[in-house]
Coordinates of C-alpha atoms and ligand atoms in Angstrom, one line a residue:
M17 CA -25.7 33.2 11.8
Q18 CA -23.2 32.8 9.0
T19 CA -22.5 29.5 7.3
V20 CA -19.1 28.0 6.8
W21 CA -19.3 25.5 4.0
V22 CA -16.7 22.8 4.4
L23 CA -15.9 20.9 1.2
G24 CA -15.1 17.2 1.2
D25 CA -11.3 17.7 0.6
Q26 CA -10.9 20.4 3.2
L27 CA -11.5 18.3 6.4
N28 CA -9.3 20.2 8.8
R29 CA -10.0 22.7 11.5
S30 CA -7.0 24.8 10.5
I31 CA -7.9 25.4 6.9
G32 CA -9.1 28.7 5.5
A33 CA -12.7 29.7 6.4
L34 CA -13.0 27.2 9.3
A35 CA -9.7 28.3 10.9
G36 CA -11.3 31.4 12.5
A37 CA -14.9 30.0 12.9
D38 CA -16.7 30.3 16.2
P39 CA -19.6 28.0 17.2
A40 CA -21.4 31.1 18.5
D41 CA -21.6 32.7 15.1
A42 CA -21.0 30.0 12.5
R43 CA -23.0 27.1 11.5
I44 CA -21.2 24.4 9.5
L45 CA -22.4 22.9 6.2
L46 CA -21.2 19.7 4.7
I47 CA -22.8 18.3 1.5
E48 CA -22.5 14.8 0.2
S49 CA -23.4 15.2 -3.5
E50 CA -25.2 12.0 -4.7
G51 CA -24.5 13.1 -8.3
M52 CA -20.7 13.3 -7.6
L53 CA -20.7 10.0 -5.8
S54 CA -22.7 8.0 -8.2
G55 CA -21.7 9.8 -11.4
R56 CA -18.8 7.4 -12.2
P57 CA -17.8 3.9 -11.3
F58 CA -15.5 5.0 -8.4
H59 CA -13.4 2.4 -6.5
R60 CA -15.4 1.2 -3.5
Q61 CA -12.5 2.1 -1.1
R62 CA -12.3 5.6 -2.5
L63 CA -16.0 6.4 -1.9
H64 CA -15.8 4.7 1.5
L65 CA -12.8 6.8 2.5
V66 CA -14.2 10.1 1.3
V67 CA -17.7 9.7 2.7
T68 CA -16.6 8.2 6.1
A69 CA -14.0 10.9 6.5
M70 CA -16.6 13.6 5.9
R71 CA -19.0 12.1 8.4
R72 CA -16.4 11.6 11.0
F73 CA -15.3 15.2 10.6
A74 CA -18.9 16.4 10.9
D75 CA -19.1 14.5 14.3
E76 CA -15.8 16.1 15.3
L77 CA -17.1 19.5 14.7
T78 CA -20.4 18.7 16.5
S79 CA -18.3 17.6 19.5
A80 CA -16.5 20.9 19.3
G81 CA -19.8 22.8 19.8
F82 CA -20.7 23.6 16.2
D83 CA -24.2 23.3 14.8
V84 CA -23.5 21.1 11.8
D85 CA -25.9 20.8 8.9
Y86 CA -24.8 17.6 7.2
R87 CA -26.8 17.0 4.0
R88 CA -27.1 14.4 1.3
S89 CA -28.3 16.1 -1.8
P90 CA -28.5 15.4 -5.5
S91 CA -25.8 18.0 -6.1
L92 CA -23.7 20.6 -4.3
A93 CA -25.9 23.4 -5.7
A94 CA -29.1 21.7 -4.6
G95 CA -27.7 21.1 -1.1
L96 CA -26.7 24.7 -0.7
D97 CA -30.1 25.9 -1.9
A98 CA -31.9 23.7 0.6
H99 CA -29.6 24.9 3.4
R100 CA -30.1 28.5 2.5
R101 CA -33.9 28.1 2.5
E102 CA -33.9 26.3 5.9
H103 CA -31.3 28.4 7.8
R104 CA -31.2 31.8 6.1
P105 CA -27.5 32.5 6.8
Y106 CA -26.5 36.2 6.5
R107 CA -23.6 34.9 4.4
V108 CA -22.0 31.7 3.2
V109 CA -18.3 31.4 3.2
A110 CA -15.9 28.7 2.1
T111 CA -12.3 28.1 1.6
E112 CA -11.1 28.5 -2.0
P113 CA -11.9 25.1 -3.6
N114 CA -9.1 22.8 -4.8
S115 CA -10.7 22.0 -8.2
R116 CA -11.5 24.4 -11.1
R117 CA -15.0 23.1 -11.5
V118 CA -16.0 23.6 -7.9
D119 CA -14.2 26.9 -7.7
Q120 CA -16.4 28.2 -10.6
L121 CA -19.5 26.6 -9.1
L122 CA -19.0 28.3 -5.7
R123 CA -18.4 31.7 -7.4
D124 CA -21.6 31.2 -9.4
L125 CA -23.5 30.4 -6.2
D126 CA -22.4 33.6 -4.5
V127 CA -20.3 31.9 -1.9
E128 CA -17.6 34.2 -0.4
L129 CA -14.3 32.6 -0.7
V130 CA -11.5 32.7 1.9
R131 CA -7.9 32.4 0.8
S132 CA -6.7 28.8 1.1
N133 CA -3.8 27.8 3.3
Q134 CA -4.1 24.1 2.5
F135 CA -0.9 24.2 0.4
L136 CA 2.4 25.7 1.2
C137 CA 2.5 27.8 -1.9
H138 CA -0.7 29.6 -2.8
R139 CA -1.7 29.5 -6.4
D140 CA -1.1 33.3 -6.7
E141 CA 2.4 32.9 -5.3
F142 CA 3.1 30.1 -7.8
A143 CA 1.9 32.3 -10.6
A144 CA 4.2 35.1 -9.5
W145 CA 7.2 32.7 -9.3
A146 CA 6.3 31.3 -12.8
G147 CA 5.8 34.7 -14.4
G148 CA 8.4 35.7 -16.8
R149 CA 10.2 32.3 -16.8
S150 CA 10.6 30.6 -20.1
R151 CA 10.7 27.2 -18.6
L152 CA 9.3 25.9 -15.3
R153 CA 11.7 23.5 -13.7
L154 CA 10.8 21.5 -10.6
E155 CA 14.4 21.8 -9.3
D156 CA 14.3 25.7 -9.4
F157 CA 10.9 25.8 -7.7
Y158 CA 12.0 23.2 -5.1
R159 CA 15.1 25.2 -4.1
E160 CA 13.0 28.3 -3.8
Q161 CA 10.6 26.5 -1.6
R162 CA 13.4 25.1 0.6
R163 CA 14.8 28.7 1.1
R164 CA 11.4 30.2 1.6
L165 CA 10.1 27.6 4.0
G166 CA 13.4 26.8 5.7
Y167 CA 13.1 23.0 5.5
L168 CA 16.4 21.2 5.7
M169 CA 18.4 24.4 5.7
D170 CA 21.6 25.2 7.7
G171 CA 21.5 28.9 7.3
D172 CA 21.7 29.6 3.6
E173 CA 23.0 26.2 2.8
P174 CA 21.1 22.9 2.2
A175 CA 21.5 20.4 5.0
G176 CA 24.0 17.7 4.1
G177 CA 25.7 19.9 1.6
R178 CA 23.5 19.1 -1.4
W179 CA 20.0 20.2 -2.5
N180 CA 19.1 16.9 -4.0
F181 CA 20.0 13.3 -3.0
D182 CA 18.1 11.8 -5.9
R183 CA 21.0 10.0 -7.4
D184 CA 21.3 8.0 -4.1
N185 CA 17.6 7.1 -4.5
R186 CA 17.4 5.2 -7.8
E187 CA 18.5 1.8 -6.6
P188 CA 16.9 -1.3 -8.1
P189 CA 14.9 -3.7 -5.9
P190 CA 16.9 -5.1 -3.0
R191 CA 17.7 -8.8 -3.4
D192 CA 18.2 -9.4 0.3
G193 CA 14.6 -10.3 1.1
R194 CA 14.5 -7.7 3.8
P195 CA 11.2 -7.2 5.7
W196 CA 9.5 -3.9 5.0
P197 CA 7.5 -2.3 7.8
E198 CA 3.9 -3.4 7.6
P199 CA 1.4 -0.6 7.2
P200 CA -1.1 -0.2 10.1
R201 CA -4.7 -1.1 9.5
S202 CA -7.8 0.4 11.0
R203 CA -10.6 -1.6 12.5
L204 CA -13.9 -1.0 10.7
D205 CA -16.7 0.3 13.0
D206 CA -20.4 0.9 12.8
L207 CA -20.0 4.1 10.8
D208 CA -17.8 2.3 8.2
R209 CA -20.5 -0.4 7.8
E210 CA -23.3 2.2 7.6
V211 CA -21.4 4.0 4.8
L212 CA -20.6 0.8 2.9
E213 CA -24.3 -0.3 3.0
Q214 CA -25.2 3.1 1.4
L215 CA -22.7 3.0 -1.4
P216 CA -24.0 2.2 -4.9
T217 CA -23.9 -1.5 -5.9
G218 CA -21.6 -2.9 -8.6
L219 CA -18.6 -0.7 -7.9
P220 CA -15.1 -1.8 -8.8
G221 CA -12.6 -2.5 -6.1
A222 CA -12.4 -4.9 -3.2
E223 CA -14.2 -4.3 0.1
P224 CA -12.3 -2.1 2.5
V225 CA -10.3 -3.9 5.2
G226 CA -8.8 -0.9 6.9
W227 CA -5.9 0.1 4.8
W228 CA -7.1 3.7 4.7
A229 CA -7.6 5.8 7.8
T230 CA -10.8 7.8 7.8
S231 CA -10.3 10.3 10.6
R232 CA -7.7 12.9 11.5
R233 CA -6.7 11.1 14.6
A234 CA -6.1 7.9 12.7
A235 CA -4.2 9.8 9.9
L236 CA -2.0 11.4 12.5
A237 CA -1.2 7.9 13.8
R238 CA -0.3 6.8 10.2
L239 CA 2.0 9.8 10.1
R240 CA 3.7 8.8 13.3
H241 CA 4.1 5.3 12.1
F242 CA 5.7 6.5 8.9
I243 CA 8.2 8.7 10.6
E244 CA 9.2 6.2 13.2
E245 CA 9.2 3.0 11.2
V246 CA 9.3 3.7 7.5
L247 CA 11.0 7.0 6.8
P248 CA 14.5 5.8 7.7
G249 CA 14.3 3.5 4.7
F250 CA 12.5 5.9 2.4
G251 CA 14.6 6.9 -0.6
P252 CA 17.1 4.3 -1.9
H253 CA 14.4 2.0 -3.3
E254 CA 11.7 4.6 -4.1
D255 CA 11.6 3.4 -7.8
A256 CA 11.7 -0.3 -7.2
M257 CA 8.7 -2.6 -7.8
L258 CA 8.2 -5.9 -6.0
T259 CA 5.6 -8.5 -6.6
D260 CA 5.4 -9.6 -3.0
N261 CA 5.5 -6.1 -1.5
W262 CA 3.1 -3.4 -2.5
H263 CA 4.2 -0.6 -0.2
L264 CA 8.0 -0.8 0.3
A265 CA 9.0 2.4 2.1
H266 CA 6.4 4.7 0.6
S267 CA 4.4 6.8 3.0
M268 CA 0.9 6.2 1.7
L269 CA 0.0 9.6 3.1
S270 CA -1.3 11.0 -0.1
P271 CA -5.1 10.3 0.6
Y272 CA -4.8 12.2 3.9
L273 CA -2.9 15.1 2.5
N274 CA -5.4 15.4 -0.4
L275 CA -8.5 15.3 1.9
G276 CA -7.1 17.7 4.4
L277 CA -6.8 15.1 7.2
L278 CA -3.1 16.0 7.3
L279 CA -1.5 19.3 6.3
P280 CA 1.7 19.4 4.4
V281 CA 3.3 21.7 7.0
E282 CA 2.8 19.2 9.9
V283 CA 4.1 16.3 7.7
C284 CA 7.2 18.2 6.8
D285 CA 7.7 19.5 10.3
A286 CA 7.7 15.9 11.6
V287 CA 10.3 14.9 9.0
E288 CA 12.5 17.8 9.8
E289 CA 12.3 17.0 13.5
A290 CA 13.2 13.4 12.9
Y291 CA 16.2 14.4 10.8
R292 CA 17.4 16.9 13.3
A293 CA 17.1 14.3 16.1
G294 CA 19.4 12.0 14.1
R295 CA 16.6 9.4 13.5
V296 CA 16.6 9.5 9.7
P297 CA 19.4 10.0 7.2
I298 CA 19.5 13.1 5.0
N299 CA 18.8 11.2 1.7
S300 CA 15.5 9.9 3.2
A301 CA 14.5 13.2 4.7
E302 CA 15.4 15.2 1.6
G303 CA 13.8 12.6 -0.7
F304 CA 10.5 12.9 1.1
I305 CA 10.5 16.7 1.7
R306 CA 11.2 17.1 -2.1
Q307 CA 8.0 15.1 -2.9
V308 CA 5.9 17.2 -0.7
I309 CA 7.2 20.8 -0.9
G310 CA 8.5 20.2 -4.4
W311 CA 6.5 17.9 -6.6
R312 CA 3.2 18.2 -4.8
E313 CA 3.2 21.9 -4.7
F314 CA 4.6 22.2 -8.2
V315 CA 1.7 20.2 -9.8
W316 CA -0.7 22.1 -7.7
G317 CA 0.6 25.4 -9.1
I318 CA 0.7 24.0 -12.7
Y319 CA -2.9 22.9 -12.4
W320 CA -4.0 26.5 -11.8
L321 CA -1.5 28.0 -14.2
W322 CA -2.3 26.0 -17.3
P323 CA -6.0 25.2 -17.7
E324 CA -5.3 24.1 -21.3
Q325 CA -3.2 21.2 -20.1
R326 CA -6.3 19.1 -19.4
D327 CA -7.3 18.8 -23.1
A328 CA -3.9 18.5 -24.6
N329 CA -3.2 15.5 -26.9
V330 CA -0.1 16.3 -29.0
L331 CA 0.5 12.6 -29.8
A332 CA -3.1 12.4 -31.2
H333 CA -3.8 9.2 -29.3
E334 CA -7.4 8.1 -29.5
R335 CA -7.8 4.6 -28.3
E336 CA -9.9 3.5 -25.3
L337 CA -7.9 1.7 -22.6
P338 CA -8.0 -2.1 -23.2
P339 CA -10.7 -4.1 -21.5
G340 CA -8.2 -5.5 -18.9
F341 CA -8.3 -2.1 -17.2
H342 CA -12.0 -2.5 -16.5
G343 CA -11.8 -6.2 -15.7
P344 CA -12.4 -9.1 -15.9
A345 CA -10.1 -9.7 -18.9
R346 CA -6.7 -10.7 -17.5
S347 CA -3.4 -9.8 -19.2
G348 CA -0.4 -12.2 -19.5
M349 CA 1.9 -9.2 -19.0
R350 CA 2.9 -9.8 -15.4
C351 CA 3.9 -6.2 -14.7
L352 CA 0.6 -4.8 -15.9
Q353 CA -1.6 -7.5 -14.3
T354 CA 0.1 -7.3 -10.9
T355 CA -0.4 -3.5 -10.9
L356 CA -4.1 -3.8 -12.0
D357 CA -4.7 -6.4 -9.3
A358 CA -3.1 -4.1 -6.6
I359 CA -5.4 -1.3 -7.6
E360 CA -8.5 -3.6 -7.4
E361 CA -7.4 -4.7 -4.0
R362 CA -6.5 -1.3 -2.4
G363 CA -7.1 1.6 -4.9
W364 CA -3.4 2.6 -4.6
V365 CA -0.1 1.8 -6.2
H366 CA 3.1 3.7 -5.8
H367 CA 4.6 6.4 -8.1
I368 CA 6.6 4.2 -10.4
Q369 CA 3.8 1.8 -11.0
R370 CA 1.6 4.8 -12.0
L371 CA 4.2 6.3 -14.2
M372 CA 6.2 3.5 -15.7
I373 CA 3.7 0.7 -15.8
L374 CA 0.2 2.3 -16.2
A375 CA 0.9 5.6 -18.0
N376 CA 3.9 4.1 -19.9
F377 CA 1.7 1.3 -21.2
A378 CA -1.2 3.6 -22.0
N379 CA 1.1 5.8 -24.0
L380 CA 2.8 3.0 -25.9
Y381 CA -0.6 1.5 -26.6
G382 CA -1.9 4.9 -27.9
A383 CA -4.7 5.4 -25.3
A384 CA -6.5 8.7 -25.4
P385 CA -5.3 11.0 -22.5
A386 CA -8.8 11.5 -21.3
S387 CA -9.4 7.7 -21.1
L388 CA -6.5 7.3 -18.7
L389 CA -7.3 10.4 -16.7
D390 CA -10.9 9.3 -16.2
W391 CA -9.9 5.7 -15.3
M392 CA -7.3 6.9 -12.8
R393 CA -9.7 9.4 -11.2
E394 CA -12.1 6.5 -10.6
R395 CA -9.7 4.0 -9.4
F396 CA -7.3 5.7 -7.0
V397 CA -8.1 6.5 -3.3
D398 CA -6.0 9.6 -3.5
A399 CA -7.4 10.9 -6.8
A400 CA -8.1 14.7 -7.1
D401 CA -8.5 16.7 -10.2
W402 CA -5.6 19.1 -9.4
V403 CA -3.1 16.3 -8.9
M404 CA -4.3 14.0 -11.7
V405 CA -4.3 16.5 -14.6
P406 CA -0.6 17.5 -14.4
N407 CA 0.6 14.0 -13.4
V408 CA -1.4 12.1 -16.1
I409 CA -1.5 14.5 -19.0
G410 CA 1.9 16.2 -18.4
M411 CA 4.2 13.7 -16.6
G412 CA 2.6 10.4 -17.5
L413 CA 1.6 10.8 -21.1
W414 CA 3.6 13.9 -22.4
A415 CA 0.3 14.9 -24.0
D416 CA 1.1 18.5 -23.4
G417 CA 4.1 18.3 -25.7
G418 CA 6.7 18.8 -22.9
L419 CA 5.4 21.5 -20.7
M420 CA 6.5 19.5 -17.6
A421 CA 8.9 16.8 -18.9
T422 CA 11.6 17.3 -21.6
K423 CA 10.8 13.9 -23.1
P424 CA 8.1 11.3 -22.7
Y425 CA 8.5 8.8 -19.8
V426 CA 8.4 5.8 -22.0
S427 CA 10.4 2.6 -21.8
G428 CA 10.6 -0.9 -23.0
G429 CA 10.8 -4.1 -20.9
A430 CA 14.5 -3.5 -20.0
Y431 CA 13.5 -0.8 -17.6
V432 CA 10.8 -2.9 -16.0
N433 CA 13.2 -5.8 -15.7
R434 CA 15.9 -3.6 -14.0
M435 CA 13.5 -2.0 -11.5
S436 CA 11.2 -4.9 -10.7
D437 CA 11.0 -8.6 -10.2
Y438 CA 7.9 -8.8 -12.5
C439 CA 9.7 -10.3 -15.5
N440 CA 10.7 -13.4 -13.7
G441 CA 7.8 -15.7 -14.3
C442 CA 6.2 -13.6 -17.1
R443 CA 5.3 -15.5 -20.2
F444 CA 7.2 -12.8 -22.2
R445 CA 10.9 -12.0 -22.2
P446 CA 11.8 -8.3 -21.7
S447 CA 14.6 -8.4 -24.2
S448 CA 12.6 -10.2 -27.0
R449 CA 11.0 -8.2 -29.8
S450 CA 9.8 -11.0 -32.0
G451 CA 8.1 -14.4 -31.8
E452 CA 5.8 -15.7 -29.2
D453 CA 7.7 -14.4 -26.2
A454 CA 8.2 -10.8 -27.5
C455 CA 7.6 -8.4 -24.7
P456 CA 4.8 -6.1 -25.5
F457 CA 6.5 -3.2 -23.6
T458 CA 9.6 -3.6 -25.7
V459 CA 7.8 -4.0 -29.1
L460 CA 5.5 -1.1 -28.4
Y461 CA 8.3 1.1 -27.2
W462 CA 10.3 0.9 -30.5
D463 CA 7.0 1.2 -32.4
F464 CA 6.1 4.3 -30.4
L465 CA 9.4 6.0 -31.3
D466 CA 8.9 5.0 -34.9
R467 CA 5.4 6.3 -35.1
H468 CA 6.3 9.6 -33.4
R469 CA 9.5 10.2 -35.3
D470 CA 8.4 13.5 -36.7
L471 CA 7.7 14.9 -33.3
L472 CA 10.4 13.3 -31.2
S473 CA 13.5 12.5 -33.3
T474 CA 14.8 16.1 -33.0
N475 CA 14.7 15.9 -29.2
H476 CA 18.3 15.7 -28.2
R477 CA 17.5 13.7 -25.1
L478 CA 16.2 10.9 -27.5
A479 CA 19.1 11.0 -29.9
R480 CA 20.6 7.8 -28.6
Q481 CA 17.3 5.9 -28.7
Y482 CA 16.7 7.1 -32.3
G483 CA 20.3 6.0 -33.2
T484 CA 19.4 2.5 -31.9
L485 CA 16.1 2.5 -33.7
D486 CA 17.7 3.3 -37.0
R487 CA 20.1 0.4 -36.6
L488 CA 17.3 -2.1 -36.0
G489 CA 17.3 -4.5 -38.9
D490 CA 13.8 -5.8 -38.2
L491 CA 11.7 -2.6 -38.2
D492 CA 9.0 -4.0 -40.6
E493 CA 8.5 -7.1 -38.5
L494 CA 8.5 -5.0 -35.4
R495 CA 5.7 -2.7 -36.8
Q496 CA 3.7 -5.8 -37.7
A497 CA 4.3 -7.3 -34.2
A498 CA 3.1 -4.0 -32.6
T499 CA -0.1 -4.0 -34.6
G500 CA -0.7 -7.6 -33.5
I501 CA -0.1 -6.6 -29.9
I502 CA -2.3 -3.6 -30.0
D503 CA -5.2 -5.6 -31.6
A504 CA -4.8 -8.4 -29.1
C505 CA -4.8 -5.9 -26.1
G506 CA -7.8 -4.1 -27.6
S507 CA -9.8 -7.4 -27.7
G508 CA -8.7 -8.4 -24.2
D509 CA -6.5 -11.2 -25.5
L510 CA -3.1 -10.3 -24.1
Ligands
LIG629 C1 0.2 9.0 -13.7 C2 0.2 9.5 -12.3 C3 -0.9 9.7 -11.5 C4 -0.9 10.2 -10.2 N1 -2.0 10.3 -9.6 C5 -2.0 10.9 -8.3 C6 -3.2 11.1 -7.6 O1 -4.3 10.9 -8.1 N2 -3.1 11.6 -6.3 C7 -1.9 11.8 -5.7 O2 -1.9 12.3 -4.6 N3 -0.8 11.7 -6.4 C8 -0.8 11.2 -7.7 N4 0.4 10.9 -8.3 C9 1.7 11.3 -7.7 C10 2.3 10.2 -6.8 O3 2.4 9.0 -7.6 C11 1.5 9.9 -5.5 O4 1.3 11.1 -4.8 C12 2.2 8.9 -4.6 O5 2.4 7.7 -5.3 C13 1.3 8.6 -3.4 O6 1.9 7.6 -2.6 P1 2.7 8.0 -1.3 O7 1.8 8.9 -0.4 O8 3.2 6.7 -0.7 O9 3.9 8.8 -1.8 P2 5.4 8.9 -1.3 O10 6.2 8.3 -2.3 O11 5.5 8.5 0.1 O12 5.6 10.5 -1.4 C14 5.2 11.4 -0.4 C15 4.2 12.4 -0.8 O13 4.7 13.3 -1.9 C16 3.6 13.7 -2.7 N5 4.0 13.5 -4.1 C17 5.0 12.8 -4.6 N6 5.0 12.8 -5.9 C18 4.0 13.6 -6.3 C19 3.5 14.1 -7.5 N7 4.1 13.7 -8.7 N8 2.4 14.8 -7.5 C20 1.8 15.2 -6.4 N9 2.2 14.8 -5.2 C21 3.3 14.0 -5.1 C22 2.4 12.9 -2.2 O14 1.5 13.8 -1.5 C23 2.9 11.8 -1.4 O15 2.0 11.4 -0.4 C24 0.4 10.4 -9.6 C25 1.5 10.2 -10.4 C26 1.5 9.8 -11.7 C27 2.8 9.6 -12.4
LIG630 S1 8.5 -9.3 -19.8 FE1 7.5 -7.5 -20.5 S2 5.3 -7.8 -20.2 FE2 6.5 -9.3 -19.0 S3 6.7 -8.4 -16.9 FE3 8.6 -7.9 -18.1 S4 8.1 -5.9 -19.0 FE4 6.2 -6.8 -18.3

């Protein structure tokens, strides 16, 4: 018999090597690597989600008639070795892995790799698209994907007459106190409890209470809920941040897409169908489709195209993240602490909190790119190497010097105040740059521009900001205030 090795982020019958597998000729191998699970202080809910989903998938395959060898081993290599000794397969096949490290490992272990269909644009296709272009722009890639895949197209024209409805989707938080659809929760069962008992002790993160679905069936139910209840409101307030509402109209489908419990094609098909049936407006449908066939596939392609991006650090930032990121020190910065609390509770916050609170703060503070990358990989339920490297190093920190973004995504308190309700009730004032109530985001923002003048002042997209900086009459005081803030953050006192 041959062996089909299913990796923990490829949990779907339709993916690669498993797609054509027949129980009469193929035994399934799944390996829980103890080294991978206990190697870092992963969020409890992340480990619970990944391990439970793997075990449920193994049960599903057993029910479908497969002989499944489910192993817990010190490492993937040790698990494969033990499997080979026990079952003597005539060959071991797997789908191309989603991370560089595992891809290399499987090649070293003589595993035959089947081309992956887990993404809509294979990494070779992305490389072909990128070849010869001087600059890779998301918008160009996205339009190509729309044409190629046919989503939201009326013949050769984009549905609704525009490729991009982004400008309709940047509204500040609604002030009308509207109710947002509550996300469904799963009931924990015996398997959930068994997995939780086996997890290492002392992990960060609250106990799971069912926010994250751990089977394909439950993930499909989450997709249906999103399409029916949430998608019509997706879009206009995508960038808003509210203290009393952690999800707004975000889909929260990333963990399922990243583990293979859902495939991008079925998610996009469902959105297209809802749009064609008149159940969702074009700006919501387009906004969501752009995230999945545009951004998601774009960062996937970039991950494979630019291996050097991972270690980039053009801003030469070397600090460790402040102690508040690792608890229990608490910050008086309401935006930051609310976001850290949300991660502790669920292992998830939405895109703008990741980009404009966490990464923005880390950049202004001067955190080493690797320290934010490692921390985010540990803390997010949807973390994966391929998605984190471009998003953290490229988008979030501009550590690659602008391969993905023309200027760093940094801002002071004014942006946070416009897009959230965090500043009401914060002990700092977003517009203040001196004195007791000086907002750390605002002070560090101007200090960041000042510190990186050599590298950034010639960037025409920052010309207005440098013009303002040059007119500030209190630059020396601001530099001193920034040093005080950085010291206080570093010792957990802010
Ligand atoms: C610093 C930083 C770190 C991030 N880390 C991760 C991560 O570990 N895992 C992860 O899946 N996404 C990550 N993202 C991208 C994005 O923030 C999340 O995919 C999104 O917030 C997940 O929530 P959602 O499913 O409700 O997304 P929605 O807002 O509902 O968007 C729909 C889907 O689009 C996809 N998507 C949207 N933007 C991106 C993007 N920039 N990159 C890749 N996919 C995207 C996701 O699959 C998401 O489920 C990160 C972004 C930043 C700026
Ligand atoms: S005032 Fe500054 S620190 Fe406080 S919530 Fe607003 S941006 Fe954050």
